[in-house]
mmCIF file of C-alpha atoms in Angstrom:
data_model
loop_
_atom_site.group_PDB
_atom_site.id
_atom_site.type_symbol
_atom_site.label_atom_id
_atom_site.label_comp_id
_atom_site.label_asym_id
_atom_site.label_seq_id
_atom_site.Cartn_x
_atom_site.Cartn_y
_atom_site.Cartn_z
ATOM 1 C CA UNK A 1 10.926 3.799 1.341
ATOM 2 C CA UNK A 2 10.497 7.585 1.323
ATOM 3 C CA UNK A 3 11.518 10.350 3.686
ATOM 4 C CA UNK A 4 8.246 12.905 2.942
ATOM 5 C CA UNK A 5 6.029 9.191 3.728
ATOM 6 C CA UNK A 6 3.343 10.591 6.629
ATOM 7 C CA UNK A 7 3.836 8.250 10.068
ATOM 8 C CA UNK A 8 1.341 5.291 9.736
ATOM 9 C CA UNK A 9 1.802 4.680 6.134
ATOM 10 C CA UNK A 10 4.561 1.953 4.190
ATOM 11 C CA UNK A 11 5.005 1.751 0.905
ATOM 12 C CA UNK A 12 6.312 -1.794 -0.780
ATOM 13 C CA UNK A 13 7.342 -2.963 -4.675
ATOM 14 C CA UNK A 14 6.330 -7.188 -2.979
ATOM 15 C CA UNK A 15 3.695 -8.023 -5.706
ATOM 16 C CA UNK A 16 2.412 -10.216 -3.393
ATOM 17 C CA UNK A 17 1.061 -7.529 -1.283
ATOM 18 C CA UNK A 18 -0.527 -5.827 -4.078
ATOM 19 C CA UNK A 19 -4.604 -6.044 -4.373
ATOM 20 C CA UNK A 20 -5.145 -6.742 -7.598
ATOM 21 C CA UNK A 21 -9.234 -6.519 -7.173
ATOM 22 C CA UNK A 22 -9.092 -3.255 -5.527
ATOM 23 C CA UNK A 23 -6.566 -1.834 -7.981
ATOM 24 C CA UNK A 24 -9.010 -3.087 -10.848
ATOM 25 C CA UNK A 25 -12.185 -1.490 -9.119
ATOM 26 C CA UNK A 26 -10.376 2.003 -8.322
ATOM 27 C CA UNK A 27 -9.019 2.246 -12.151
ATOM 28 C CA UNK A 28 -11.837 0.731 -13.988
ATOM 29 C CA UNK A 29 -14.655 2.671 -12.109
ATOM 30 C CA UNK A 30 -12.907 5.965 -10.985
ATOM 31 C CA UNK A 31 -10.047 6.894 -12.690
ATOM 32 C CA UNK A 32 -10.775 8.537 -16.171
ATOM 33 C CA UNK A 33 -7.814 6.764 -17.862
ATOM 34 C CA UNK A 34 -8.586 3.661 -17.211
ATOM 35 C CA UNK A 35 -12.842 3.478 -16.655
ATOM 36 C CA UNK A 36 -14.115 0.518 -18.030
ATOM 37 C CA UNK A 37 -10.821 -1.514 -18.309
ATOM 38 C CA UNK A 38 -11.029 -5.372 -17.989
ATOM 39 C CA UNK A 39 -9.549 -7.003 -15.334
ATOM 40 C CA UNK A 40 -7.412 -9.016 -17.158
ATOM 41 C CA UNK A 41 -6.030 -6.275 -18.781
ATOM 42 C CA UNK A 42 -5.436 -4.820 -15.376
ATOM 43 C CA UNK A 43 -4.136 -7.773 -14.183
ATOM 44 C CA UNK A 44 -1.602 -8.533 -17.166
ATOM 45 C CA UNK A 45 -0.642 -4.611 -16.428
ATOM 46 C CA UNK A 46 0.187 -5.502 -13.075
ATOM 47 C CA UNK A 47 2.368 -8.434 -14.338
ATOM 48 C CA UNK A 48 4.630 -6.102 -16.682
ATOM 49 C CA UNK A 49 4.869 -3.340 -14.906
ATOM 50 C CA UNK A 50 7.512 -2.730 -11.443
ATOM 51 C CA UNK A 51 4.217 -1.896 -8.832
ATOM 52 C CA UNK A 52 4.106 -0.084 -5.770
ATOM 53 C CA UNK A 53 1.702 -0.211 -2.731
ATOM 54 C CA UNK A 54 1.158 1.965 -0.278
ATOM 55 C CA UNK A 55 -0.057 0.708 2.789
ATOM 56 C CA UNK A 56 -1.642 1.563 6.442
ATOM 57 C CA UNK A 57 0.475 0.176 8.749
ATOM 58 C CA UNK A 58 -1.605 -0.713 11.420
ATOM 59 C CA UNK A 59 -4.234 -2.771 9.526
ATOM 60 C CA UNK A 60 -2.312 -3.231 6.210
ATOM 61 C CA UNK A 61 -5.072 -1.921 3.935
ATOM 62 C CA UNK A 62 -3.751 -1.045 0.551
ATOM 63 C CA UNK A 63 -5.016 2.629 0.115
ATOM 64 C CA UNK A 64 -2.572 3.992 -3.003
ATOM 65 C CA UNK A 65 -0.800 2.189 -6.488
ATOM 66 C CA UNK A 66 1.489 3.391 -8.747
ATOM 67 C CA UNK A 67 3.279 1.474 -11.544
ATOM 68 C CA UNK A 68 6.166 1.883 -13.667
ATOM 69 C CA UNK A 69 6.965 0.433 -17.181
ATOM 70 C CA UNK A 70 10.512 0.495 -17.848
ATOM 71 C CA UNK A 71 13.319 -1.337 -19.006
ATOM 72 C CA UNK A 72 15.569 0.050 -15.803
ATOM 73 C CA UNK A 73 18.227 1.817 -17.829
ATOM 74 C CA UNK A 74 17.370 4.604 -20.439
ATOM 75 C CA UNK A 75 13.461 5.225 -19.811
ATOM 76 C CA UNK A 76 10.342 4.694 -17.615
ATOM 77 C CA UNK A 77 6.731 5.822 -17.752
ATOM 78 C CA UNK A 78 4.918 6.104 -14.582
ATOM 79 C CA UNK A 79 1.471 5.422 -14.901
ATOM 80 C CA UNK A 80 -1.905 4.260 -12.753
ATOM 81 C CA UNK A 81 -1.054 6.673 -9.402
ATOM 82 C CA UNK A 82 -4.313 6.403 -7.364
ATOM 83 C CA UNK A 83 -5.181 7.085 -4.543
ATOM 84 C CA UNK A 84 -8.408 6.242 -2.468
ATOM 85 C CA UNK A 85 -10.711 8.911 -2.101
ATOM 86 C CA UNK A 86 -11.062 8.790 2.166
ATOM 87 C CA UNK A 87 -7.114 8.560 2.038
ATOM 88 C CA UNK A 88 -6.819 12.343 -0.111
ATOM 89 C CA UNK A 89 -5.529 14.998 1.287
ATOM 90 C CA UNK A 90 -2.962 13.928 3.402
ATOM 91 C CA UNK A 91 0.120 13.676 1.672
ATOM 92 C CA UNK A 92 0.657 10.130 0.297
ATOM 93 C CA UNK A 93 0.421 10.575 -3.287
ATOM 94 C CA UNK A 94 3.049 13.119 -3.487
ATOM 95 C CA UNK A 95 5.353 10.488 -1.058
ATOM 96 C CA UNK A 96 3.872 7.718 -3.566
ATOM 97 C CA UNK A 97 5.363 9.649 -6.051
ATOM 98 C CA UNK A 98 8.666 10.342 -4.457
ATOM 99 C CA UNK A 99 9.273 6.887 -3.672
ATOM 100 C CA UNK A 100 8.805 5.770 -6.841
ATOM 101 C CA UNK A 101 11.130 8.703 -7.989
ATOM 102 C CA UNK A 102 13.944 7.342 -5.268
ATOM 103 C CA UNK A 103 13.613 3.901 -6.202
ATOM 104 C CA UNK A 104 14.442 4.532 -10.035
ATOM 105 C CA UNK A 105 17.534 7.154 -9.017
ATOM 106 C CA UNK A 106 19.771 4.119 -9.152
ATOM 107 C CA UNK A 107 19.260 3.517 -12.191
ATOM 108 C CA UNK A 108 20.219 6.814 -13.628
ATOM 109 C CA UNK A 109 17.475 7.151 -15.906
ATOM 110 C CA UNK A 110 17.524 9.562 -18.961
ATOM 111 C CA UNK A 111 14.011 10.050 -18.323
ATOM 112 C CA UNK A 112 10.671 9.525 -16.302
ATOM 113 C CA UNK A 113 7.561 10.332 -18.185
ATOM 114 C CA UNK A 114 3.849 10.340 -17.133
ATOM 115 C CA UNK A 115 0.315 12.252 -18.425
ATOM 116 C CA UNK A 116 -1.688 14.014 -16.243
ATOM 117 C CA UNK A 117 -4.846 15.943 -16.686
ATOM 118 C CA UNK A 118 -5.664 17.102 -13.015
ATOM 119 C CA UNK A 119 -2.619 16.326 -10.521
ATOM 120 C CA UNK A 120 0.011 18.706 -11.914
ATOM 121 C CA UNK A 121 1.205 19.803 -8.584
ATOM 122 C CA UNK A 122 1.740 16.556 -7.088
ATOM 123 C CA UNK A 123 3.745 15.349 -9.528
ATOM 124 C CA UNK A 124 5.747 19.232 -9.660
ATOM 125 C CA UNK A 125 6.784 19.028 -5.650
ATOM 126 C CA UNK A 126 8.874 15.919 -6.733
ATOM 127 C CA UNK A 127 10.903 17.779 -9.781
ATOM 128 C CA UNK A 128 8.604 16.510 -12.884
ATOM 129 C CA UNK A 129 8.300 19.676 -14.702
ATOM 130 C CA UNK A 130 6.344 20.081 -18.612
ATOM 131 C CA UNK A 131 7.967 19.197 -21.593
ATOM 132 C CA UNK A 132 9.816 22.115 -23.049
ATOM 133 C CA UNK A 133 8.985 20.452 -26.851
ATOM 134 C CA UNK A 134 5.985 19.242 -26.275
ATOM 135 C CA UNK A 135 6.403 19.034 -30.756
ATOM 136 C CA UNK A 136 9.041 16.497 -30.872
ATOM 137 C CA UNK A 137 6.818 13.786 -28.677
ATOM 138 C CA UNK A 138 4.489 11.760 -31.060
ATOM 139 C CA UNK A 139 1.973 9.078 -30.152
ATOM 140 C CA UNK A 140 0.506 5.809 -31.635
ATOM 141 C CA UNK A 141 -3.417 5.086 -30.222
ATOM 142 C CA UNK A 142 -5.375 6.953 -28.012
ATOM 143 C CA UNK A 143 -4.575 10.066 -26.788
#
């Protein structure tokens, strides 16, 4: 699904695939966005949301998820990019992130967004750049 993808890895939108325990258990206990959410919020995330897995190929383990909520013509938010802690390091994020990118080109989007406290340059080697008025953006909860 992407070109920069590492041999050994796939990466697949089939909901089916998806591991919707071991997405729960890597958000909700070690990703600081999302520590402490319930599964069923998780899993009714899952359900709105376009998901992607990335997968080792040889044993089909699910060892990255990203998710996108859109509605597939004007905007969409990427959100929930993890990746496992003994799969860092070697690339797959940043071709998580470029698939996801590659997938929503067809759609000629006006705009991807996402939030980001620590991963600034993975999301920069795939053309996400900062807002240049940061001022007109407003938002309703937490932030």
């Amino acid at each position: 699904m992407s070109d920069g993808l590492p041999d050994g890895y796939e990466i697949s939108t089939d909901p089916a695939r998806l591991d919707g325990g071991l997405v729960h258990q890597w958000l909700s206990q070690d990703a600081y966005w999302a520590l402490g959410r319930p599964r069923e919020k998780q899993d009714a995330a899952i359900a709105g949301s376009l998901n992607f897995g990335l997968y080792d190929s040889a044993s089909g383990a699910q060892l990255a998820y990203a998710r996108i909520v859109s509605d597939l013509a004007t905007f969409a938010w990427l959100c929930d990019v993890y990746v496992a802690p003994a799969a860092r390091g070697k690339g797959i994020g940043t071709a998580l992130v470029a698939a996801v990118r590659d997938h929503l080109a067809p759609y000629g989007l006006r705009r991807i967004m996402l939030a980001t406290a620590d991963a600034h340059e993975v999301y920069a080697k795939v053309g996400f750049t900062p807002l240049t008025d940061p001022a007109k953006w407003m938002a309703l909860g937490e932030q």
